[in-house]
PDB file of N, CA and C in Angstrom:
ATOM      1  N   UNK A   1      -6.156 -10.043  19.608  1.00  0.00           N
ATOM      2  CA  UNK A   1      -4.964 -10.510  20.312  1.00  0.00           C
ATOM      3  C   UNK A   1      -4.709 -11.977  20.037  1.00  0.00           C
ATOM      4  N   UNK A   2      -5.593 -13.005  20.057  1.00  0.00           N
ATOM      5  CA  UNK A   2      -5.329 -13.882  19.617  1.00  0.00           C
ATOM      6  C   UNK A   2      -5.433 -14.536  18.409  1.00  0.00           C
ATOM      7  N   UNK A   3      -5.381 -13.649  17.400  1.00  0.00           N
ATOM      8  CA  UNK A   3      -5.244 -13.792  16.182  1.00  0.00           C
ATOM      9  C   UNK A   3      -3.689 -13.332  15.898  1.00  0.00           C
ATOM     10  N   UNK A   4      -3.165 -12.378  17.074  1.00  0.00           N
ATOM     11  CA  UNK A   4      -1.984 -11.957  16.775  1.00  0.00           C
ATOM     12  C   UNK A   4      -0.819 -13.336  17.514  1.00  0.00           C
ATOM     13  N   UNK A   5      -1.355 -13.847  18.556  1.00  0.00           N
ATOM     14  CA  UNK A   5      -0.479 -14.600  19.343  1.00  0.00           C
ATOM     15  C   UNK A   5      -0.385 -15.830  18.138  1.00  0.00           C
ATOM     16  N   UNK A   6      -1.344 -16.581  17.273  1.00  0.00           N
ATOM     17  CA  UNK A   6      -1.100 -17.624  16.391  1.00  0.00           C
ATOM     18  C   UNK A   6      -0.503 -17.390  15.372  1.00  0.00           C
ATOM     19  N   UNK A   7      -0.462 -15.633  14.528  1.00  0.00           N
ATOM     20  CA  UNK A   7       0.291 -15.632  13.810  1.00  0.00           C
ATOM     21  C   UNK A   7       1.648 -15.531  14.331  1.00  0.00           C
ATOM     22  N   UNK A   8       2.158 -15.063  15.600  1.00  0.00           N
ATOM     23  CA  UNK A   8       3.753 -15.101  15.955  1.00  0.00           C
ATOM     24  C   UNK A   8       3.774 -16.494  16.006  1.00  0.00           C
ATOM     25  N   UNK A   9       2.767 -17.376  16.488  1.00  0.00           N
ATOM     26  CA  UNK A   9       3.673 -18.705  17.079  1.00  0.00           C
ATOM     27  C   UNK A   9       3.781 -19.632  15.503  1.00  0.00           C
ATOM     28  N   UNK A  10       2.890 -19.310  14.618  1.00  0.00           N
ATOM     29  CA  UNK A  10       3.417 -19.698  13.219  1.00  0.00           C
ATOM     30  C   UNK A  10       4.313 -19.254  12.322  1.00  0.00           C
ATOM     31  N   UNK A  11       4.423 -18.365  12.763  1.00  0.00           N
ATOM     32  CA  UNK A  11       5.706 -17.303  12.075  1.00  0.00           C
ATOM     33  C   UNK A  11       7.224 -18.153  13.072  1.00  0.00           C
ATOM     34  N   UNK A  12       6.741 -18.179  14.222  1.00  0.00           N
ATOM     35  CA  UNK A  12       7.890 -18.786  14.878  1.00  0.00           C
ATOM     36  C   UNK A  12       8.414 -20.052  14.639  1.00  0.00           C
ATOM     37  N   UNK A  13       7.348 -20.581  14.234  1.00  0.00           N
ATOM     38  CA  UNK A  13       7.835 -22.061  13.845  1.00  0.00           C
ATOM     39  C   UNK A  13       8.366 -22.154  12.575  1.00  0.00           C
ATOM     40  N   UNK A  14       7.777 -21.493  10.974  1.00  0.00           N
ATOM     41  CA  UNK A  14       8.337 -21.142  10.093  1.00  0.00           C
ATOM     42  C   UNK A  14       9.850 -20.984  10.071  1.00  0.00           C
ATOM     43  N   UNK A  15      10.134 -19.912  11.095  1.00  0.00           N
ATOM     44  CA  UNK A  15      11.632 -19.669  10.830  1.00  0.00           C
ATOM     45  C   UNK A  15      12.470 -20.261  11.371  1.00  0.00           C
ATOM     46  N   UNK A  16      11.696 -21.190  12.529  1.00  0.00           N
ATOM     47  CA  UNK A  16      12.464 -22.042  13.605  1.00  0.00           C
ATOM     48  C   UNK A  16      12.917 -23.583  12.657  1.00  0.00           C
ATOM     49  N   UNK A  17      12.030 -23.462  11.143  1.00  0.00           N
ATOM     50  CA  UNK A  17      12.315 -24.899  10.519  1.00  0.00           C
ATOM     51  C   UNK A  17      13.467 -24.234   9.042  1.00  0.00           C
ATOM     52  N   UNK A  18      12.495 -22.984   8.362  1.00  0.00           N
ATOM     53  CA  UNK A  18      13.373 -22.621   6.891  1.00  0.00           C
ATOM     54  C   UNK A  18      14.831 -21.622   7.200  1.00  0.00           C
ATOM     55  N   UNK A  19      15.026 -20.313   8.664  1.00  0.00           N
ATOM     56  CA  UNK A  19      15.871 -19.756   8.736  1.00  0.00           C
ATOM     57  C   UNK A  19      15.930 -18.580   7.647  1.00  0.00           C
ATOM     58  N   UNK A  20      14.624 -18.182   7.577  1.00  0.00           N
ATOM     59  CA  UNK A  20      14.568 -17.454   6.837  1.00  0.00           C
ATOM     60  C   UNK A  20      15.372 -15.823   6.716  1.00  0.00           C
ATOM     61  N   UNK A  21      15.389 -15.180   6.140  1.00  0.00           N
ATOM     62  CA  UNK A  21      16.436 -13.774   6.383  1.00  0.00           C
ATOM     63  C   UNK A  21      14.868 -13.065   6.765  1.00  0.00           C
ATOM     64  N   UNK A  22      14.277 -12.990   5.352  1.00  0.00           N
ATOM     65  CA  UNK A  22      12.955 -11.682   5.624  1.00  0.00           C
ATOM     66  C   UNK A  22      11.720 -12.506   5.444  1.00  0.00           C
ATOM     67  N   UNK A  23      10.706 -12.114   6.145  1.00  0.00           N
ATOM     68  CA  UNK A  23       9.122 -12.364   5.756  1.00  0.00           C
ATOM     69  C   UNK A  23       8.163 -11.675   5.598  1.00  0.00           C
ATOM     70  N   UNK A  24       7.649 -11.644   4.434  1.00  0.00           N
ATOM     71  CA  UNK A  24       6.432 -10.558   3.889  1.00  0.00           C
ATOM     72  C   UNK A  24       4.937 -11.370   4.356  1.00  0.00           C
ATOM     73  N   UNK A  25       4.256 -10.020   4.881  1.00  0.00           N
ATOM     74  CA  UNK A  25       2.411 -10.778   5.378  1.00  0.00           C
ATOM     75  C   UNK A  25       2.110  -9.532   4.035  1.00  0.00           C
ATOM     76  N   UNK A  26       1.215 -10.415   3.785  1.00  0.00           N
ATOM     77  CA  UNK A  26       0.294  -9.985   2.977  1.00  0.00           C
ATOM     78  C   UNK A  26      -1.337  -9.702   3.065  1.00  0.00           C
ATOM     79  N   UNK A  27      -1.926  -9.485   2.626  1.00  0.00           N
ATOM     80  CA  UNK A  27      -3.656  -9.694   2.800  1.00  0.00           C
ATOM     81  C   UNK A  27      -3.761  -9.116   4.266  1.00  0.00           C
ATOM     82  N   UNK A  28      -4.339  -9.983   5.059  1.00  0.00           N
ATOM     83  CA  UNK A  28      -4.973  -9.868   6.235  1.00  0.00           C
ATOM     84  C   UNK A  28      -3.939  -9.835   7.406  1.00  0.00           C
ATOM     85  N   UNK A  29      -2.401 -10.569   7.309  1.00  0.00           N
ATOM     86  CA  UNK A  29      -1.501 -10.687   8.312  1.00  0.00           C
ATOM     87  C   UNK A  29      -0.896  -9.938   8.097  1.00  0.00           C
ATOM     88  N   UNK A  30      -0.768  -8.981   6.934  1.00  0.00           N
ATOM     89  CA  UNK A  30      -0.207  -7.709   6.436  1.00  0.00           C
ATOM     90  C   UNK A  30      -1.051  -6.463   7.404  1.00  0.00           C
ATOM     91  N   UNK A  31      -2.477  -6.520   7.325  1.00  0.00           N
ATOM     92  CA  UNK A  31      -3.175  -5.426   7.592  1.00  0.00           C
ATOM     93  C   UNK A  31      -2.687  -5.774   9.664  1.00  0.00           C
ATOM     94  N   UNK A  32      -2.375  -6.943  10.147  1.00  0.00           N
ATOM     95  CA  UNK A  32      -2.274  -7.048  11.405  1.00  0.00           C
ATOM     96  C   UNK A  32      -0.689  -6.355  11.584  1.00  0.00           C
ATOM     97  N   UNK A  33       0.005  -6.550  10.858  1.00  0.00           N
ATOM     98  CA  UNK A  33       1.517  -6.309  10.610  1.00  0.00           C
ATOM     99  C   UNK A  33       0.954  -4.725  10.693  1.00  0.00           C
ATOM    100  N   UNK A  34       0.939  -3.888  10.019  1.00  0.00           N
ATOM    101  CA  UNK A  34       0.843  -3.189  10.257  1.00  0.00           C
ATOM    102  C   UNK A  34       0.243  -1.817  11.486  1.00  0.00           C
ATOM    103  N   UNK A  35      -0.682  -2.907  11.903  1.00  0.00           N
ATOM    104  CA  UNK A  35      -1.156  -2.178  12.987  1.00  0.00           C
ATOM    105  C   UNK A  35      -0.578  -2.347  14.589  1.00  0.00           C
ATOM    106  N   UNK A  36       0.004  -3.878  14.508  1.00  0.00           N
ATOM    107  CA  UNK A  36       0.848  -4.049  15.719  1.00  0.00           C
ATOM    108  C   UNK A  36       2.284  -4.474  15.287  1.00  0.00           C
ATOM    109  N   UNK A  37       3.041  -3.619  14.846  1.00  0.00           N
ATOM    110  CA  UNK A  37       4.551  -4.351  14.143  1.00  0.00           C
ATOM    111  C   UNK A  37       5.327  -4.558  15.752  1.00  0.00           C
ATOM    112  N   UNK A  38       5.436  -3.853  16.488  1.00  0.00           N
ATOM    113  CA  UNK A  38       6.318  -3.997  17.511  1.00  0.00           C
ATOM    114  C   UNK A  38       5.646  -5.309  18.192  1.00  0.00           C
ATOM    115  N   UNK A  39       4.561  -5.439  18.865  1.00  0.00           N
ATOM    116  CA  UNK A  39       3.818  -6.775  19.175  1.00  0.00           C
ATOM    117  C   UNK A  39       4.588  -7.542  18.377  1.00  0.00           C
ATOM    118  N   UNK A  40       3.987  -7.975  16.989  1.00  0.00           N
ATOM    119  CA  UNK A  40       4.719  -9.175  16.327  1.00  0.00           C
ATOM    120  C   UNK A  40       6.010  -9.565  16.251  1.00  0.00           C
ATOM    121  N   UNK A  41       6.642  -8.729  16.050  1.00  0.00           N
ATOM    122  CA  UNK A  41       8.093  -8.692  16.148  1.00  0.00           C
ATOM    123  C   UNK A  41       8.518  -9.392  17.446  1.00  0.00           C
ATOM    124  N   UNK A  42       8.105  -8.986  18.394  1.00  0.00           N
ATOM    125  CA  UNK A  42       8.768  -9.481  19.635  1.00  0.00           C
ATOM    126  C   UNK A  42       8.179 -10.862  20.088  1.00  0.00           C
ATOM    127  N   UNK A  43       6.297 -10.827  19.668  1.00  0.00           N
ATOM    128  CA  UNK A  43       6.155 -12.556  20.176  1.00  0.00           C
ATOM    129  C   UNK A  43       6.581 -13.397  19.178  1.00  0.00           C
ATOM    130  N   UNK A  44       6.923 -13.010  17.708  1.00  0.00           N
ATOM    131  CA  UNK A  44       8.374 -14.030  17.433  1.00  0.00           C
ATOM    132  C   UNK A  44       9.567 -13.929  17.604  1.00  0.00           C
ATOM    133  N   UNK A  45       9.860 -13.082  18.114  1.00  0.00           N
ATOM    134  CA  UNK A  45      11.152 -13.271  18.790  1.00  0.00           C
ATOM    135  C   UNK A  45      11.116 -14.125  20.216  1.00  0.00           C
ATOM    136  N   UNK A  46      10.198 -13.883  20.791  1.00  0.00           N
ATOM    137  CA  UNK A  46      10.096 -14.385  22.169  1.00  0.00           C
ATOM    138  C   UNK A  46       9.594 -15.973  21.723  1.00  0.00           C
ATOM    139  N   UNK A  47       8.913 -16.759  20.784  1.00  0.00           N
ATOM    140  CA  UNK A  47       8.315 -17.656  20.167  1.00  0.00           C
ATOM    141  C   UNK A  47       9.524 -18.417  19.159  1.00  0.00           C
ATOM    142  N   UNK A  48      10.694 -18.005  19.105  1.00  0.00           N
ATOM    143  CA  UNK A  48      11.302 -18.530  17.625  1.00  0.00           C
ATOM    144  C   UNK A  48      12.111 -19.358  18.876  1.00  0.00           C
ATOM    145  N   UNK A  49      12.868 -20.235  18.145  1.00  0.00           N
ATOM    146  CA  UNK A  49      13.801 -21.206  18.484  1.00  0.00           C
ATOM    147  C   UNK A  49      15.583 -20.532  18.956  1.00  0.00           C
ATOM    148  N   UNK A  50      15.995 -20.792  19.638  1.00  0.00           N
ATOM    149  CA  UNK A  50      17.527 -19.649  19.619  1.00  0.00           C
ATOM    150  C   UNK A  50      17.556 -18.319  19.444  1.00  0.00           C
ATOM    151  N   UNK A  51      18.199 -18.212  18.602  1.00  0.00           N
ATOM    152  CA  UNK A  51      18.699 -17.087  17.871  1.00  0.00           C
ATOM    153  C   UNK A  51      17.957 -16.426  16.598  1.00  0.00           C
ATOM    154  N   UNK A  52      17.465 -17.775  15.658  1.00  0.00           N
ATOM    155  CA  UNK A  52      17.379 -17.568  14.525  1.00  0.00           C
ATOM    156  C   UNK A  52      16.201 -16.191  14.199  1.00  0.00           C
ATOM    157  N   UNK A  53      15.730 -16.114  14.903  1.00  0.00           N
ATOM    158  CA  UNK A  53      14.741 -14.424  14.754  1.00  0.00           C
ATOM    159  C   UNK A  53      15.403 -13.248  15.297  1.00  0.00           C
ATOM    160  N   UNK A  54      17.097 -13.406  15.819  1.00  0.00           N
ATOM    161  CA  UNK A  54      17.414 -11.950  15.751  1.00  0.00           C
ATOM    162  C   UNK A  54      18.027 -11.042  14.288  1.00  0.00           C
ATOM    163  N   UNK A  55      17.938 -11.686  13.622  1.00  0.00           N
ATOM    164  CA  UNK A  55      18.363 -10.483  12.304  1.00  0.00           C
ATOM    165  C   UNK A  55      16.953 -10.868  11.402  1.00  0.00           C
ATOM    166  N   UNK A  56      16.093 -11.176  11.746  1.00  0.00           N
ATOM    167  CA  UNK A  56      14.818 -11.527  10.693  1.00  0.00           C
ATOM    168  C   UNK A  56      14.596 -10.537  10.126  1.00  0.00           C
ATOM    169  N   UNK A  57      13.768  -9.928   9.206  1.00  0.00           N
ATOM    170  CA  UNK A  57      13.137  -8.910   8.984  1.00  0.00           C
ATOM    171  C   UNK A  57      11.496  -9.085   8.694  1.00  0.00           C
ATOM    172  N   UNK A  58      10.983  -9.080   9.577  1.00  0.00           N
ATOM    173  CA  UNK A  58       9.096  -8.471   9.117  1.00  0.00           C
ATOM    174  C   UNK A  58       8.916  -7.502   8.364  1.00  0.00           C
ATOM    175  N   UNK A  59       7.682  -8.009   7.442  1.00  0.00           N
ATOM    176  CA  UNK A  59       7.499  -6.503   6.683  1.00  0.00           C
ATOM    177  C   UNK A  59       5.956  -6.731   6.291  1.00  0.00           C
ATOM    178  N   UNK A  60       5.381  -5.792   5.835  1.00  0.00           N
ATOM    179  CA  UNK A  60       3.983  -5.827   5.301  1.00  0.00           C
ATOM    180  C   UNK A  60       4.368  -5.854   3.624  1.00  0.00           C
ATOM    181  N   UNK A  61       3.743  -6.988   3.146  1.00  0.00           N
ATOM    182  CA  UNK A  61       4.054  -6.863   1.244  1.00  0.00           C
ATOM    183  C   UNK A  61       3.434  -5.446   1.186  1.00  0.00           C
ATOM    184  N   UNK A  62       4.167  -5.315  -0.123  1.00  0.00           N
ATOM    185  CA  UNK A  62       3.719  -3.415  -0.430  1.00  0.00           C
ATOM    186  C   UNK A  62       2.949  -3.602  -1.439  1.00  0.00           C
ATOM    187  N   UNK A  63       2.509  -4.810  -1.982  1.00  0.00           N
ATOM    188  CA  UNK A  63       1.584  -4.999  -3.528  1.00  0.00           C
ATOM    189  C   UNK A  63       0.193  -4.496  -2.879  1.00  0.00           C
ATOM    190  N   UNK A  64      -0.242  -4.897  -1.514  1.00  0.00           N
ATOM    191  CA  UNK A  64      -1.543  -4.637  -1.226  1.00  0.00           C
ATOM    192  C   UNK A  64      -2.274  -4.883  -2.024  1.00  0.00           C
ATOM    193  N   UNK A  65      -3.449  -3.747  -2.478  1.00  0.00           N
ATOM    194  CA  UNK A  65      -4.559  -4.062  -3.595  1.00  0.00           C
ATOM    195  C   UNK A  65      -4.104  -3.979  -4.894  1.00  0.00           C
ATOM    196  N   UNK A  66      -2.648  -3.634  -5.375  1.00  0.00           N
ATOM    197  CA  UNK A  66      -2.672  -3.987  -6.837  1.00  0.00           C
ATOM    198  C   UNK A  66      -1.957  -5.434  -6.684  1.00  0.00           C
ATOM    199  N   UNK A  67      -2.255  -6.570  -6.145  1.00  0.00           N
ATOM    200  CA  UNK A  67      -1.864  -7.666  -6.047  1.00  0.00           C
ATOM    201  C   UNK A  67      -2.700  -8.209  -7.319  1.00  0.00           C
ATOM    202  N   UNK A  68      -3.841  -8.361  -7.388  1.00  0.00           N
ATOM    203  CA  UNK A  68      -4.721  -9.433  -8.117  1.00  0.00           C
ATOM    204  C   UNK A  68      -4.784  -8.538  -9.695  1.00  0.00           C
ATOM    205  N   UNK A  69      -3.762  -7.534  -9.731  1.00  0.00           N
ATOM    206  CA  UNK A  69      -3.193  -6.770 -11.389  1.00  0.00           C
ATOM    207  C   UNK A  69      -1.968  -7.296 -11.203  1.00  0.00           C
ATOM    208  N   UNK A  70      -1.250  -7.995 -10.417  1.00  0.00           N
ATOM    209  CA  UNK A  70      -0.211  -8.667 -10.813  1.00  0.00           C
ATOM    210  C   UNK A  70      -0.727 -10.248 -11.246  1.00  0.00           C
ATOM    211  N   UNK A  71      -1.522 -10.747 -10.694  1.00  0.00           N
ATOM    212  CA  UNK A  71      -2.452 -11.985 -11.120  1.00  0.00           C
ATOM    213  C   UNK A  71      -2.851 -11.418 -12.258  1.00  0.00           C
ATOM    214  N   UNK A  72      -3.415 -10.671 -12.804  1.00  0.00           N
ATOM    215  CA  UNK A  72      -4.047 -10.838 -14.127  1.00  0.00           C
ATOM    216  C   UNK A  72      -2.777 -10.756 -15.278  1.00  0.00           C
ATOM    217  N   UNK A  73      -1.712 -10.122 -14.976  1.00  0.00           N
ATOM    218  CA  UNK A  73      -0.546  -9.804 -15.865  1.00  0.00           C
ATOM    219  C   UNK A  73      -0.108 -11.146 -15.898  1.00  0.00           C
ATOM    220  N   UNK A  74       0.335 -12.315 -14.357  1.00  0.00           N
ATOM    221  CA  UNK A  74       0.472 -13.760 -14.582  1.00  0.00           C
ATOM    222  C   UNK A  74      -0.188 -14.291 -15.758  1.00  0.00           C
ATOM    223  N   UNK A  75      -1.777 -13.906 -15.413  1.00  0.00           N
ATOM    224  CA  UNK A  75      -2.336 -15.260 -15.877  1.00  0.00           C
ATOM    225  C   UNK A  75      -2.459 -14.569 -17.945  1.00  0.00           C
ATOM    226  N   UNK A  76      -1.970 -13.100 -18.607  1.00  0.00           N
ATOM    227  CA  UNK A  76      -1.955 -13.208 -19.500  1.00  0.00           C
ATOM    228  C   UNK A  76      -0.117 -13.881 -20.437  1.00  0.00           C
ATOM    229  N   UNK A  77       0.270 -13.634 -19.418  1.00  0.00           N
ATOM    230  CA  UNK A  77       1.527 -14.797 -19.700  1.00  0.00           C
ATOM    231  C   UNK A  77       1.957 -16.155 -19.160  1.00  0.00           C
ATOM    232  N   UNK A  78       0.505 -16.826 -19.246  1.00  0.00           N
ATOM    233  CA  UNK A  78       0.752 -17.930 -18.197  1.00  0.00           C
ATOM    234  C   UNK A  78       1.353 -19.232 -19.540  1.00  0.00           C
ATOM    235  N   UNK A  79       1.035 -18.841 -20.345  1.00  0.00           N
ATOM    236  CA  UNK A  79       1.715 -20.095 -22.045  1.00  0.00           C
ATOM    237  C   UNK A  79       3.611 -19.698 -21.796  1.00  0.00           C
ATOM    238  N   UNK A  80       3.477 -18.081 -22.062  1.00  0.00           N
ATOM    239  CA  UNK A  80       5.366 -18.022 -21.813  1.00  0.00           C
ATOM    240  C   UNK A  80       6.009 -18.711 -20.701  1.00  0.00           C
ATOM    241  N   UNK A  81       5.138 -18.216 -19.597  1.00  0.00           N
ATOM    242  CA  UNK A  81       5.766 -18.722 -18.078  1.00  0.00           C
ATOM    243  C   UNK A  81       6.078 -20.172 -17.854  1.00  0.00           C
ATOM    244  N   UNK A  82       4.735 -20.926 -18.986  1.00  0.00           N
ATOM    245  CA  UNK A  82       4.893 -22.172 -18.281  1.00  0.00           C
ATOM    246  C   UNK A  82       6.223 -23.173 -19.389  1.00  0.00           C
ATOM    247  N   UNK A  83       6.526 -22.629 -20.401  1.00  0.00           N
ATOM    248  CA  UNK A  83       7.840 -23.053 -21.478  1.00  0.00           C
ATOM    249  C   UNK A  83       8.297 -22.207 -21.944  1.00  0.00           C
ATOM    250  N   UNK A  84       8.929 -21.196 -21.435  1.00  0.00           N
ATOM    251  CA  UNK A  84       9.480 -19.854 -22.190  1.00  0.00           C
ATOM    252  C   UNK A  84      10.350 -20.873 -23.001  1.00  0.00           C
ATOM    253  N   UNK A  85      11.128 -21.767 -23.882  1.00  0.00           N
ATOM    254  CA  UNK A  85      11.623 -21.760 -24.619  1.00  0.00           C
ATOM    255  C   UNK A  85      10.676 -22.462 -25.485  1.00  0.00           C
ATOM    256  N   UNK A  86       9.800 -23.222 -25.373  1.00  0.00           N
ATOM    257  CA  UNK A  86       8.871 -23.805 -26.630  1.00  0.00           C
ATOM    258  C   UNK A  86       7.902 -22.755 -26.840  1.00  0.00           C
ATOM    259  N   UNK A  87       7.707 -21.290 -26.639  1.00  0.00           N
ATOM    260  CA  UNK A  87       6.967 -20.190 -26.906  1.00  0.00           C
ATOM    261  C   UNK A  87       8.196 -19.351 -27.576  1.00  0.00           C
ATOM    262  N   UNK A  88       9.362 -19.180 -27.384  1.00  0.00           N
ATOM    263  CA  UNK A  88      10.214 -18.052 -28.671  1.00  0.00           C
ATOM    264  C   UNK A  88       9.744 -18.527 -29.614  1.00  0.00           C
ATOM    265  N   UNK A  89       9.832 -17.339 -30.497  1.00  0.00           N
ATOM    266  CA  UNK A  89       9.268 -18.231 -32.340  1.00  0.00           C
ATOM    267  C   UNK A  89      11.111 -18.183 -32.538  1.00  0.00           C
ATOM    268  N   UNK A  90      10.462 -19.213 -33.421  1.00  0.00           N
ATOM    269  CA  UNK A  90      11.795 -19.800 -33.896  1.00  0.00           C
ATOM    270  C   UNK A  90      13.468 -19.029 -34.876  1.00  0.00           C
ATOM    271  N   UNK A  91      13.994 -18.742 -34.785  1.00  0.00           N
ATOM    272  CA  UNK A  91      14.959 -17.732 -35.467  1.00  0.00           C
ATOM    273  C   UNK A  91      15.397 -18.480 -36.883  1.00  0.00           C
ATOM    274  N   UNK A  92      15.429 -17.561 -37.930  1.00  0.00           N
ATOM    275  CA  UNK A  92      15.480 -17.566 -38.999  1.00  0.00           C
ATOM    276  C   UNK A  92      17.312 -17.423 -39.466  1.00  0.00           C
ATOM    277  N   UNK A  93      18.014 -18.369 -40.440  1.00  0.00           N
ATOM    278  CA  UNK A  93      19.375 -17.688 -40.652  1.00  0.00           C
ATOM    279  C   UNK A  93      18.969 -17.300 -42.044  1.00  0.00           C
TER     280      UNK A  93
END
């Protein structure tokens, strides 16, 4: 429970500063997201500033455990990613 009350009141402050539309938990605030969505939902709603948490959307990221196969796919294009134009080979007329 009080692992759940600090993630609403940080979630609340988050949206109370960026106004965010949606927010994905991942890892461990994902696995809490999921097990109490109605809880969370409401102590940031009850926790956010005004208004700005009535059209929010909570969600649990859906990468779960193939997250760190999206890290390895990063890190084998991490030369393109970091200058995709000084990595095209060069075009020939």
């Amino acid at each position: 429970r009080r692992q759940i009350d600090v993630l609403c009141l940080g979630l609340a402050n988050f949206i109370s500063v960026f106004n965010p539309e949606r927010v994905l938990l991942g890892g461990f605030l994902g696995s809490l997201m999921a097990a109490h969505p109605e809880r969370i939902q409401q102590g940031v709603r009850d926790a956010s500033f005004g208004e700005l948490a009535a059209g929010l959307t909570l969600e649990r990221a859906q990468l779960r455990s193939r997250l760190l196969i999206v890290g390895a796919a990063e890190f084998a294009f991490e030369e393109l990613l970091a200058d995709p134009a000084g990595t095209a080979p060069a075009l020939t007329a």
